[in-house]
Amino acid sequence: MRVGAMFYYRTNRDQLGTRNLAVPSSAYTPFTTTVPNGPNGPTTVTVYNLQPAFNGLQNGVVDNDPLLDTEYKGVEFTANKRFSHRWQMVAGLTFGKNTGGLNTGGQSTGGTSSGQSSTQDLNDPNNTLYNDGVIGNDSKVAFRLSGSYLGPGNVSVAGTMLSNGGYPYYSSYSVTRASVAPAVALTRASQVIPLSARGDERLPAVTMVDLRISRPIKFGQRQIVPQLDLFNIGNAGTIVRYNVAVGSTYLTPAEIVAPRIVRVGFSIDF
């Protein structure tokens, strides 16, 4: 049996980003509007309206930008038992957090942010409302366990268990000209505003178990191995994606984990 513990620190500095030098941050005027729903119910948000004189101006420059810096800190515990007494096992438990960069990605998915964006204008304060959220599909806690047991009659049972804390997402709201008129004349037709930093909201934790049962049968120099595979043996139906845009379908499930699958097959060794 071998056990271990490891601390990880990883940082990415001065990644490539774009700033529209023809439209500085001072070209945006803040105003407050009401959002009918959100992570904590109805609320108000600050939106930055582009001043009409700057509409359509373009002078994008791609450069290294410290605003996109990211940082990961994590601790991993592992255990590895080599095959003896008819069984073996590998296990790992990780605690960590990867933060920085921007909330990016599609409004419908809550973003699949890497923290970096070489296309979003970093001079637009609507894009930088949250620049210290969780990056990517990052779980606070992740557990893995796999192993096998050689039972009586040469029957092999092998399995894998995973348990992840929920992945991060963020709610968003599309501000339109109609929704803020006549108080504000919105220069753009609409403006999508994130309502939280990625990681403030998380999907439910996912726990699944896969199992394989097999037994080799010898025919002279050859061997046939019938196999029974059970995926998601508990038939977990955990939600892995919400509709996160505030509206009539806000926070309705958009995707769940794959259902239980039973597969029967065999392999032949020559």
PDB file of C-alpha atoms in Angstrom:
ATOM      1  CA  MET A   1       0.000   0.000   0.000  1.00  0.00           C
ATOM      2  CA  ARG A   2       1.281   3.431  -0.927  1.00  0.00           C
ATOM      3  CA  VAL A   3      -0.256   6.731   0.210  1.00  0.00           C
ATOM      4  CA  GLY A   4       0.681  10.238  -0.778  1.00  0.00           C
ATOM      5  CA  ALA A   5      -0.186  13.903  -0.425  1.00  0.00           C
ATOM      6  CA  MET A   6       0.660  16.693  -2.843  1.00  0.00           C
ATOM      7  CA  PHE A   7       0.120  20.447  -2.955  1.00  0.00           C
ATOM      8  CA  TYR A   8      -0.267  22.073  -6.378  1.00  0.00           C
ATOM      9  CA  TYR A   9       0.139  25.701  -7.337  1.00  0.00           C
ATOM     10  CA  ARG A  10      -0.268  26.814 -10.944  1.00  0.00           C
ATOM     11  CA  THR A  11      -0.545  30.289 -12.403  1.00  0.00           C
ATOM     12  CA  ASN A  12      -0.944  31.749 -15.883  1.00  0.00           C
ATOM     13  CA  ARG A  13       0.205  35.332 -16.289  1.00  0.00           C
ATOM     14  CA  ASP A  14      -0.185  37.962 -18.996  1.00  0.00           C
ATOM     15  CA  GLN A  15      -2.398  35.933 -21.308  1.00  0.00           C
ATOM     16  CA  LEU A  16      -3.549  37.405 -24.609  1.00  0.00           C
ATOM     17  CA  GLY A  17      -6.534  39.739 -24.497  1.00  0.00           C
ATOM     18  CA  THR A  18      -8.109  42.369 -26.741  1.00  0.00           C
ATOM     19  CA  ARG A  19      -8.771  46.034 -25.985  1.00  0.00           C
ATOM     20  CA  ASN A  20     -10.596  48.350 -28.364  1.00  0.00           C
ATOM     21  CA  LEU A  21      -8.403  51.440 -28.099  1.00  0.00           C
ATOM     22  CA  ALA A  22     -10.966  53.510 -30.028  1.00  0.00           C
ATOM     23  CA  VAL A  23     -13.479  52.963 -27.210  1.00  0.00           C
ATOM     24  CA  PRO A  24     -11.922  53.459 -23.753  1.00  0.00           C
ATOM     25  CA  SER A  25     -13.657  52.404 -20.558  1.00  0.00           C
ATOM     26  CA  SER A  26     -14.614  56.035 -19.982  1.00  0.00           C
ATOM     27  CA  ALA A  27     -16.889  55.785 -23.043  1.00  0.00           C
ATOM     28  CA  TYR A  28     -19.408  53.760 -21.023  1.00  0.00           C
ATOM     29  CA  THR A  29     -22.010  55.314 -18.737  1.00  0.00           C
ATOM     30  CA  PRO A  30     -23.329  53.207 -15.831  1.00  0.00           C
ATOM     31  CA  PHE A  31     -27.030  52.955 -15.012  1.00  0.00           C
ATOM     32  CA  THR A  32     -29.102  50.697 -12.779  1.00  0.00           C
ATOM     33  CA  THR A  33     -31.944  48.483 -13.928  1.00  0.00           C
ATOM     34  CA  THR A  34     -34.227  45.913 -12.312  1.00  0.00           C
ATOM     35  CA  VAL A  35     -33.823  42.197 -13.012  1.00  0.00           C
ATOM     36  CA  PRO A  36     -37.020  40.150 -12.475  1.00  0.00           C
ATOM     37  CA  ASN A  37     -35.172  37.094 -11.172  1.00  0.00           C
ATOM     38  CA  GLY A  38     -31.707  35.826 -10.359  1.00  0.00           C
ATOM     39  CA  PRO A  39     -29.644  33.757  -7.909  1.00  0.00           C
ATOM     40  CA  ASN A  40     -31.266  35.580  -4.981  1.00  0.00           C
ATOM     41  CA  GLY A  41     -34.589  36.494  -6.576  1.00  0.00           C
ATOM     42  CA  PRO A  42     -35.485  39.919  -8.039  1.00  0.00           C
ATOM     43  CA  THR A  43     -32.637  42.390  -7.840  1.00  0.00           C
ATOM     44  CA  THR A  44     -31.001  45.412  -9.461  1.00  0.00           C
ATOM     45  CA  VAL A  45     -27.822  45.408 -11.523  1.00  0.00           C
ATOM     46  CA  THR A  46     -25.452  47.991 -12.918  1.00  0.00           C
ATOM     47  CA  VAL A  47     -25.229  48.077 -16.723  1.00  0.00           C
ATOM     48  CA  TYR A  48     -22.737  50.118 -18.733  1.00  0.00           C
ATOM     49  CA  ASN A  49     -24.240  51.870 -21.756  1.00  0.00           C
ATOM     50  CA  LEU A  50     -21.932  52.767 -24.632  1.00  0.00           C
ATOM     51  CA  GLN A  51     -22.063  56.470 -25.438  1.00  0.00           C
ATOM     52  CA  PRO A  52     -23.536  56.961 -28.960  1.00  0.00           C
ATOM     53  CA  ALA A  53     -20.498  58.913 -30.225  1.00  0.00           C
ATOM     54  CA  PHE A  54     -18.343  55.772 -29.848  1.00  0.00           C
ATOM     55  CA  ASN A  55     -20.750  53.318 -31.433  1.00  0.00           C
ATOM     56  CA  GLY A  56     -19.126  51.319 -34.227  1.00  0.00           C
ATOM     57  CA  LEU A  57     -15.559  52.536 -33.627  1.00  0.00           C
ATOM     58  CA  GLN A  58     -12.943  49.798 -33.854  1.00  0.00           C
ATOM     59  CA  ASN A  59      -9.234  49.696 -33.107  1.00  0.00           C
ATOM     60  CA  GLY A  60      -8.712  46.325 -31.475  1.00  0.00           C
ATOM     61  CA  VAL A  61      -5.218  45.541 -30.178  1.00  0.00           C
ATOM     62  CA  VAL A  62      -4.258  42.079 -28.940  1.00  0.00           C
ATOM     63  CA  ASP A  63      -1.664  42.140 -26.180  1.00  0.00           C
ATOM     64  CA  ASN A  64      -0.616  40.427 -22.951  1.00  0.00           C
ATOM     65  CA  ASP A  65      -3.005  41.570 -20.239  1.00  0.00           C
ATOM     66  CA  PRO A  66      -2.702  40.998 -16.467  1.00  0.00           C
ATOM     67  CA  LEU A  67      -6.499  41.193 -16.143  1.00  0.00           C
ATOM     68  CA  LEU A  68      -6.589  37.598 -17.432  1.00  0.00           C
ATOM     69  CA  ASP A  69      -4.202  36.201 -14.818  1.00  0.00           C
ATOM     70  CA  THR A  70      -5.357  32.897 -13.316  1.00  0.00           C
ATOM     71  CA  GLU A  71      -4.307  30.910 -10.263  1.00  0.00           C
ATOM     72  CA  TYR A  72      -4.890  27.350  -9.052  1.00  0.00           C
ATOM     73  CA  LYS A  73      -4.261  26.009  -5.558  1.00  0.00           C
ATOM     74  CA  GLY A  74      -5.090  22.440  -4.623  1.00  0.00           C
ATOM     75  CA  VAL A  75      -4.272  19.512  -2.365  1.00  0.00           C
ATOM     76  CA  GLU A  76      -4.440  15.889  -3.520  1.00  0.00           C
ATOM     77  CA  PHE A  77      -4.442  12.754  -1.366  1.00  0.00           C
ATOM     78  CA  THR A  78      -3.833   9.384  -3.024  1.00  0.00           C
ATOM     79  CA  ALA A  79      -3.813   5.724  -2.019  1.00  0.00           C
ATOM     80  CA  ASN A  80      -2.629   2.842  -4.184  1.00  0.00           C
ATOM     81  CA  LYS A  81      -2.798  -0.831  -3.181  1.00  0.00           C
ATOM     82  CA  ARG A  82      -1.043  -3.265  -5.500  1.00  0.00           C
ATOM     83  CA  PHE A  83      -2.735  -6.580  -6.285  1.00  0.00           C
ATOM     84  CA  SER A  84      -2.509  -8.955  -3.313  1.00  0.00           C
ATOM     85  CA  HIS A  85      -4.958 -11.146  -1.404  1.00  0.00           C
ATOM     86  CA  ARG A  86      -7.053 -11.151  -4.602  1.00  0.00           C
ATOM     87  CA  TRP A  87      -7.774  -7.393  -4.736  1.00  0.00           C
ATOM     88  CA  GLN A  88      -6.258  -4.043  -5.687  1.00  0.00           C
ATOM     89  CA  MET A  89      -7.328  -0.399  -5.401  1.00  0.00           C
ATOM     90  CA  VAL A  90      -6.475   3.156  -6.496  1.00  0.00           C
ATOM     91  CA  ALA A  91      -8.102   6.165  -4.791  1.00  0.00           C
ATOM     92  CA  GLY A  92      -7.710   9.928  -4.934  1.00  0.00           C
ATOM     93  CA  LEU A  93      -9.269  12.894  -3.132  1.00  0.00           C
ATOM     94  CA  THR A  94      -8.657  16.433  -4.363  1.00  0.00           C
ATOM     95  CA  PHE A  95      -9.520  19.816  -2.841  1.00  0.00           C
ATOM     96  CA  GLY A  96      -8.783  22.824  -5.013  1.00  0.00           C
ATOM     97  CA  LYS A  97      -9.879  26.027  -6.671  1.00  0.00           C
ATOM     98  CA  ASN A  98      -8.926  27.651  -9.981  1.00  0.00           C
ATOM     99  CA  THR A  99      -9.752  31.361 -10.155  1.00  0.00           C
ATOM    100  CA  GLY A 100      -9.130  34.509 -12.171  1.00  0.00           C
ATOM    101  CA  GLY A 101      -9.757  35.762 -15.670  1.00  0.00           C
ATOM    102  CA  LEU A 102     -13.261  36.485 -16.935  1.00  0.00           C
ATOM    103  CA  ASN A 103     -16.766  35.076 -16.950  1.00  0.00           C
ATOM    104  CA  THR A 104     -16.914  33.909 -20.564  1.00  0.00           C
ATOM    105  CA  GLY A 105     -18.905  31.457 -22.665  1.00  0.00           C
ATOM    106  CA  GLY A 106     -22.442  31.140 -23.965  1.00  0.00           C
ATOM    107  CA  GLN A 107     -25.334  32.732 -22.107  1.00  0.00           C
ATOM    108  CA  SER A 108     -27.358  29.501 -22.338  1.00  0.00           C
ATOM    109  CA  THR A 109     -24.677  27.401 -20.640  1.00  0.00           C
ATOM    110  CA  GLY A 110     -23.415  29.794 -18.012  1.00  0.00           C
ATOM    111  CA  GLY A 111     -20.042  29.850 -19.690  1.00  0.00           C
ATOM    112  CA  THR A 112     -17.342  27.218 -20.023  1.00  0.00           C
ATOM    113  CA  SER A 113     -14.739  29.736 -19.073  1.00  0.00           C
ATOM    114  CA  SER A 114     -11.033  29.135 -19.341  1.00  0.00           C
ATOM    115  CA  GLY A 115     -10.605  32.567 -17.764  1.00  0.00           C
ATOM    116  CA  GLN A 116      -9.027  33.788 -20.971  1.00  0.00           C
ATOM    117  CA  SER A 117     -10.692  35.548 -23.883  1.00  0.00           C
ATOM    118  CA  SER A 118      -8.773  36.871 -26.861  1.00  0.00           C
ATOM    119  CA  THR A 119     -11.955  38.308 -28.427  1.00  0.00           C
ATOM    120  CA  GLN A 120     -13.950  40.064 -25.696  1.00  0.00           C
ATOM    121  CA  ASP A 121     -13.159  43.752 -25.383  1.00  0.00           C
ATOM    122  CA  LEU A 122     -11.468  44.264 -22.016  1.00  0.00           C
ATOM    123  CA  ASN A 123     -12.230  47.996 -22.210  1.00  0.00           C
ATOM    124  CA  ASP A 124     -15.945  47.175 -21.978  1.00  0.00           C
ATOM    125  CA  PRO A 125     -16.801  47.143 -18.244  1.00  0.00           C
ATOM    126  CA  ASN A 126     -19.782  44.862 -18.954  1.00  0.00           C
ATOM    127  CA  ASN A 127     -17.234  42.138 -19.757  1.00  0.00           C
ATOM    128  CA  THR A 128     -15.167  42.675 -16.618  1.00  0.00           C
ATOM    129  CA  LEU A 129     -17.892  42.860 -13.966  1.00  0.00           C
ATOM    130  CA  TYR A 130     -16.510  39.627 -12.499  1.00  0.00           C
ATOM    131  CA  ASN A 131     -12.849  38.821 -13.129  1.00  0.00           C
ATOM    132  CA  ASP A 132     -12.054  36.571 -10.192  1.00  0.00           C
ATOM    133  CA  GLY A 133     -14.503  33.713 -10.610  1.00  0.00           C
ATOM    134  CA  VAL A 134     -13.872  29.997 -10.905  1.00  0.00           C
ATOM    135  CA  ILE A 135     -12.324  28.867 -14.177  1.00  0.00           C
ATOM    136  CA  GLY A 136     -13.531  25.934 -16.239  1.00  0.00           C
ATOM    137  CA  ASN A 137     -15.278  22.854 -14.856  1.00  0.00           C
ATOM    138  CA  ASP A 138     -13.601  23.181 -11.484  1.00  0.00           C
ATOM    139  CA  SER A 139     -14.958  21.253  -8.463  1.00  0.00           C
ATOM    140  CA  LYS A 140     -14.157  22.176  -4.894  1.00  0.00           C
ATOM    141  CA  VAL A 141     -13.954  18.466  -4.050  1.00  0.00           C
ATOM    142  CA  ALA A 142     -13.338  15.492  -6.344  1.00  0.00           C
ATOM    143  CA  PHE A 143     -13.111  11.832  -5.308  1.00  0.00           C
ATOM    144  CA  ARG A 144     -12.072   8.834  -7.418  1.00  0.00           C
ATOM    145  CA  LEU A 145     -11.994   5.157  -6.444  1.00  0.00           C
ATOM    146  CA  SER A 146     -11.303   2.196  -8.688  1.00  0.00           C
ATOM    147  CA  GLY A 147     -10.367  -1.375  -7.960  1.00  0.00           C
ATOM    148  CA  SER A 148     -10.931  -5.040  -8.697  1.00  0.00           C
ATOM    149  CA  TYR A 149     -11.474  -8.287  -6.835  1.00  0.00           C
ATOM    150  CA  LEU A 150     -10.788 -11.795  -8.080  1.00  0.00           C
ATOM    151  CA  GLY A 151     -13.521 -13.940  -6.561  1.00  0.00           C
ATOM    152  CA  PRO A 152     -14.128 -17.673  -6.366  1.00  0.00           C
ATOM    153  CA  GLY A 153     -14.271 -19.509  -9.700  1.00  0.00           C
ATOM    154  CA  ASN A 154     -11.938 -16.927 -11.250  1.00  0.00           C
ATOM    155  CA  VAL A 155     -14.797 -14.395 -11.479  1.00  0.00           C
ATOM    156  CA  SER A 156     -13.439 -10.827 -11.648  1.00  0.00           C
ATOM    157  CA  VAL A 157     -15.402  -7.857 -10.344  1.00  0.00           C
ATOM    158  CA  ALA A 158     -14.024  -4.410 -11.162  1.00  0.00           C
ATOM    159  CA  GLY A 159     -15.554  -1.025 -10.493  1.00  0.00           C
ATOM    160  CA  THR A 160     -15.061   2.708 -10.555  1.00  0.00           C
ATOM    161  CA  MET A 161     -16.683   5.349  -8.398  1.00  0.00           C
ATOM    162  CA  LEU A 162     -16.503   9.096  -8.961  1.00  0.00           C
ATOM    163  CA  SER A 163     -17.953  11.860  -6.871  1.00  0.00           C
ATOM    164  CA  ASN A 164     -17.515  15.492  -7.908  1.00  0.00           C
ATOM    165  CA  GLY A 165     -18.718  18.660  -6.294  1.00  0.00           C
ATOM    166  CA  GLY A 166     -21.040  20.541  -8.635  1.00  0.00           C
ATOM    167  CA  TYR A 167     -19.452  22.418 -11.528  1.00  0.00           C
ATOM    168  CA  PRO A 168     -19.762  26.237 -11.517  1.00  0.00           C
ATOM    169  CA  TYR A 169     -22.039  28.347 -13.665  1.00  0.00           C
ATOM    170  CA  TYR A 170     -23.384  31.894 -13.617  1.00  0.00           C
ATOM    171  CA  SER A 171     -26.827  33.375 -14.166  1.00  0.00           C
ATOM    172  CA  SER A 172     -27.203  36.133 -16.754  1.00  0.00           C
ATOM    173  CA  TYR A 173     -29.761  38.641 -17.950  1.00  0.00           C
ATOM    174  CA  SER A 174     -30.211  40.220 -21.365  1.00  0.00           C
ATOM    175  CA  VAL A 175     -30.971  43.927 -21.026  1.00  0.00           C
ATOM    176  CA  THR A 176     -32.848  45.225 -24.087  1.00  0.00           C
ATOM    177  CA  ARG A 177     -33.818  48.672 -25.327  1.00  0.00           C
ATOM    178  CA  ALA A 178     -37.469  47.928 -24.599  1.00  0.00           C
ATOM    179  CA  SER A 179     -36.757  46.834 -21.012  1.00  0.00           C
ATOM    180  CA  VAL A 180     -35.019  50.096 -20.038  1.00  0.00           C
ATOM    181  CA  ALA A 181     -36.899  52.638 -22.188  1.00  0.00           C
ATOM    182  CA  PRO A 182     -37.738  55.458 -21.764  1.00  0.00           C
ATOM    183  CA  ALA A 183     -35.441  55.973 -18.771  1.00  0.00           C
ATOM    184  CA  VAL A 184     -32.328  54.977 -20.759  1.00  0.00           C
ATOM    185  CA  ALA A 185     -31.677  54.998 -24.500  1.00  0.00           C
ATOM    186  CA  LEU A 186     -29.593  51.841 -24.873  1.00  0.00           C
ATOM    187  CA  THR A 187     -27.035  52.304 -27.666  1.00  0.00           C
ATOM    188  CA  ARG A 188     -26.733  48.596 -28.408  1.00  0.00           C
ATOM    189  CA  ALA A 189     -29.833  46.559 -29.152  1.00  0.00           C
ATOM    190  CA  SER A 190     -29.140  44.401 -26.093  1.00  0.00           C
ATOM    191  CA  GLN A 191     -26.491  43.795 -23.456  1.00  0.00           C
ATOM    192  CA  VAL A 192     -25.968  40.509 -21.608  1.00  0.00           C
ATOM    193  CA  ILE A 193     -25.047  41.042 -17.961  1.00  0.00           C
ATOM    194  CA  PRO A 194     -23.685  38.296 -15.661  1.00  0.00           C
ATOM    195  CA  LEU A 195     -25.468  38.233 -12.304  1.00  0.00           C
ATOM    196  CA  SER A 196     -22.766  36.350 -10.395  1.00  0.00           C
ATOM    197  CA  ALA A 197     -19.164  35.247 -10.619  1.00  0.00           C
ATOM    198  CA  ARG A 198     -18.635  31.669 -11.787  1.00  0.00           C
ATOM    199  CA  GLY A 199     -18.437  29.557  -8.632  1.00  0.00           C
ATOM    200  CA  ASP A 200     -20.964  31.572  -6.638  1.00  0.00           C
ATOM    201  CA  GLU A 201     -23.563  29.247  -8.152  1.00  0.00           C
ATOM    202  CA  ARG A 202     -22.917  25.533  -8.615  1.00  0.00           C
ATOM    203  CA  LEU A 203     -24.667  22.528 -10.080  1.00  0.00           C
ATOM    204  CA  PRO A 204     -25.571  19.566  -7.837  1.00  0.00           C
ATOM    205  CA  ALA A 205     -22.798  17.134  -6.924  1.00  0.00           C
ATOM    206  CA  VAL A 206     -22.441  14.120  -9.217  1.00  0.00           C
ATOM    207  CA  THR A 207     -21.827  10.618  -7.840  1.00  0.00           C
ATOM    208  CA  MET A 208     -21.776   7.561 -10.116  1.00  0.00           C
ATOM    209  CA  VAL A 209     -20.583   3.957 -10.000  1.00  0.00           C
ATOM    210  CA  ASP A 210     -19.613   1.741 -12.955  1.00  0.00           C
ATOM    211  CA  LEU A 211     -19.147  -2.018 -12.593  1.00  0.00           C
ATOM    212  CA  ARG A 212     -17.750  -4.870 -14.721  1.00  0.00           C
ATOM    213  CA  ILE A 213     -18.141  -8.607 -14.066  1.00  0.00           C
ATOM    214  CA  SER A 214     -16.133 -11.058 -16.166  1.00  0.00           C
ATOM    215  CA  ARG A 215     -14.808 -14.604 -16.132  1.00  0.00           C
ATOM    216  CA  PRO A 216     -12.237 -16.050 -18.547  1.00  0.00           C
ATOM    217  CA  ILE A 217     -12.954 -19.427 -20.133  1.00  0.00           C
ATOM    218  CA  LYS A 218     -10.015 -21.283 -21.698  1.00  0.00           C
ATOM    219  CA  PHE A 219     -10.203 -23.311 -24.931  1.00  0.00           C
ATOM    220  CA  GLY A 220      -6.772 -24.811 -25.380  1.00  0.00           C
ATOM    221  CA  GLN A 221      -4.424 -21.953 -26.222  1.00  0.00           C
ATOM    222  CA  ARG A 222      -7.312 -19.540 -26.625  1.00  0.00           C
ATOM    223  CA  GLN A 223      -9.382 -17.708 -24.074  1.00  0.00           C
ATOM    224  CA  ILE A 224     -12.861 -16.180 -24.259  1.00  0.00           C
ATOM    225  CA  VAL A 225     -13.935 -13.643 -21.639  1.00  0.00           C
ATOM    226  CA  PRO A 226     -17.680 -12.939 -21.278  1.00  0.00           C
ATOM    227  CA  GLN A 227     -18.259  -9.483 -19.790  1.00  0.00           C
ATOM    228  CA  LEU A 228     -21.151  -7.671 -18.159  1.00  0.00           C
ATOM    229  CA  ASP A 229     -20.745  -3.871 -17.892  1.00  0.00           C
ATOM    230  CA  LEU A 230     -23.036  -1.679 -15.824  1.00  0.00           C
ATOM    231  CA  PHE A 231     -22.615   2.086 -16.275  1.00  0.00           C
ATOM    232  CA  ASN A 232     -24.208   4.492 -13.758  1.00  0.00           C
ATOM    233  CA  ILE A 233     -25.418   1.473 -11.837  1.00  0.00           C
ATOM    234  CA  GLY A 234     -27.553   3.583  -9.488  1.00  0.00           C
ATOM    235  CA  ASN A 235     -29.242   5.318 -12.458  1.00  0.00           C
ATOM    236  CA  ALA A 236     -28.411   8.769 -11.047  1.00  0.00           C
ATOM    237  CA  GLY A 237     -30.282  11.553 -12.815  1.00  0.00           C
ATOM    238  CA  THR A 238     -28.203  14.487 -11.592  1.00  0.00           C
ATOM    239  CA  ILE A 239     -28.623  17.801 -13.421  1.00  0.00           C
ATOM    240  CA  VAL A 240     -25.402  18.845 -15.176  1.00  0.00           C
ATOM    241  CA  ARG A 241     -26.703  21.926 -17.021  1.00  0.00           C
ATOM    242  CA  TYR A 242     -29.357  24.539 -16.349  1.00  0.00           C
ATOM    243  CA  ASN A 243     -30.918  27.181 -18.544  1.00  0.00           C
ATOM    244  CA  VAL A 244     -29.209  30.078 -16.807  1.00  0.00           C
ATOM    245  CA  ALA A 245     -30.558  33.055 -18.766  1.00  0.00           C
ATOM    246  CA  VAL A 246     -33.183  34.877 -16.695  1.00  0.00           C
ATOM    247  CA  GLY A 247     -36.554  34.446 -18.403  1.00  0.00           C
ATOM    248  CA  SER A 248     -39.433  31.999 -18.638  1.00  0.00           C
ATOM    249  CA  THR A 249     -37.107  28.953 -18.598  1.00  0.00           C
ATOM    250  CA  TYR A 250     -34.672  30.221 -15.973  1.00  0.00           C
ATOM    251  CA  LEU A 251     -33.033  27.366 -14.021  1.00  0.00           C
ATOM    252  CA  THR A 252     -35.026  24.657 -15.770  1.00  0.00           C
ATOM    253  CA  PRO A 253     -32.874  21.540 -16.333  1.00  0.00           C
ATOM    254  CA  ALA A 254     -31.234  21.421 -19.758  1.00  0.00           C
ATOM    255  CA  GLU A 255     -29.175  18.232 -19.370  1.00  0.00           C
ATOM    256  CA  ILE A 256     -28.729  15.343 -16.930  1.00  0.00           C
ATOM    257  CA  VAL A 257     -26.085  12.620 -16.688  1.00  0.00           C
ATOM    258  CA  ALA A 258     -26.421   9.622 -18.994  1.00  0.00           C
ATOM    259  CA  PRO A 259     -28.808   6.938 -17.650  1.00  0.00           C
ATOM    260  CA  ARG A 260     -27.948   3.426 -16.531  1.00  0.00           C
ATOM    261  CA  ILE A 261     -26.508   1.402 -19.406  1.00  0.00           C
ATOM    262  CA  VAL A 262     -26.103  -2.384 -19.395  1.00  0.00           C
ATOM    263  CA  ARG A 263     -23.694  -3.864 -21.928  1.00  0.00           C
ATOM    264  CA  VAL A 264     -23.077  -7.565 -22.531  1.00  0.00           C
ATOM    265  CA  GLY A 265     -20.152  -8.709 -24.637  1.00  0.00           C
ATOM    266  CA  PHE A 266     -17.045 -10.847 -24.793  1.00  0.00           C
ATOM    267  CA  SER A 267     -13.448 -10.749 -25.893  1.00  0.00           C
ATOM    268  CA  ILE A 268     -11.329 -13.481 -27.436  1.00  0.00           C
ATOM    269  CA  ASP A 269      -7.623 -13.803 -26.721  1.00  0.00           C
ATOM    270  CA  PHE A 270      -5.596 -15.735 -29.315  1.00  0.00           C
TER     271      PHE A 270
END
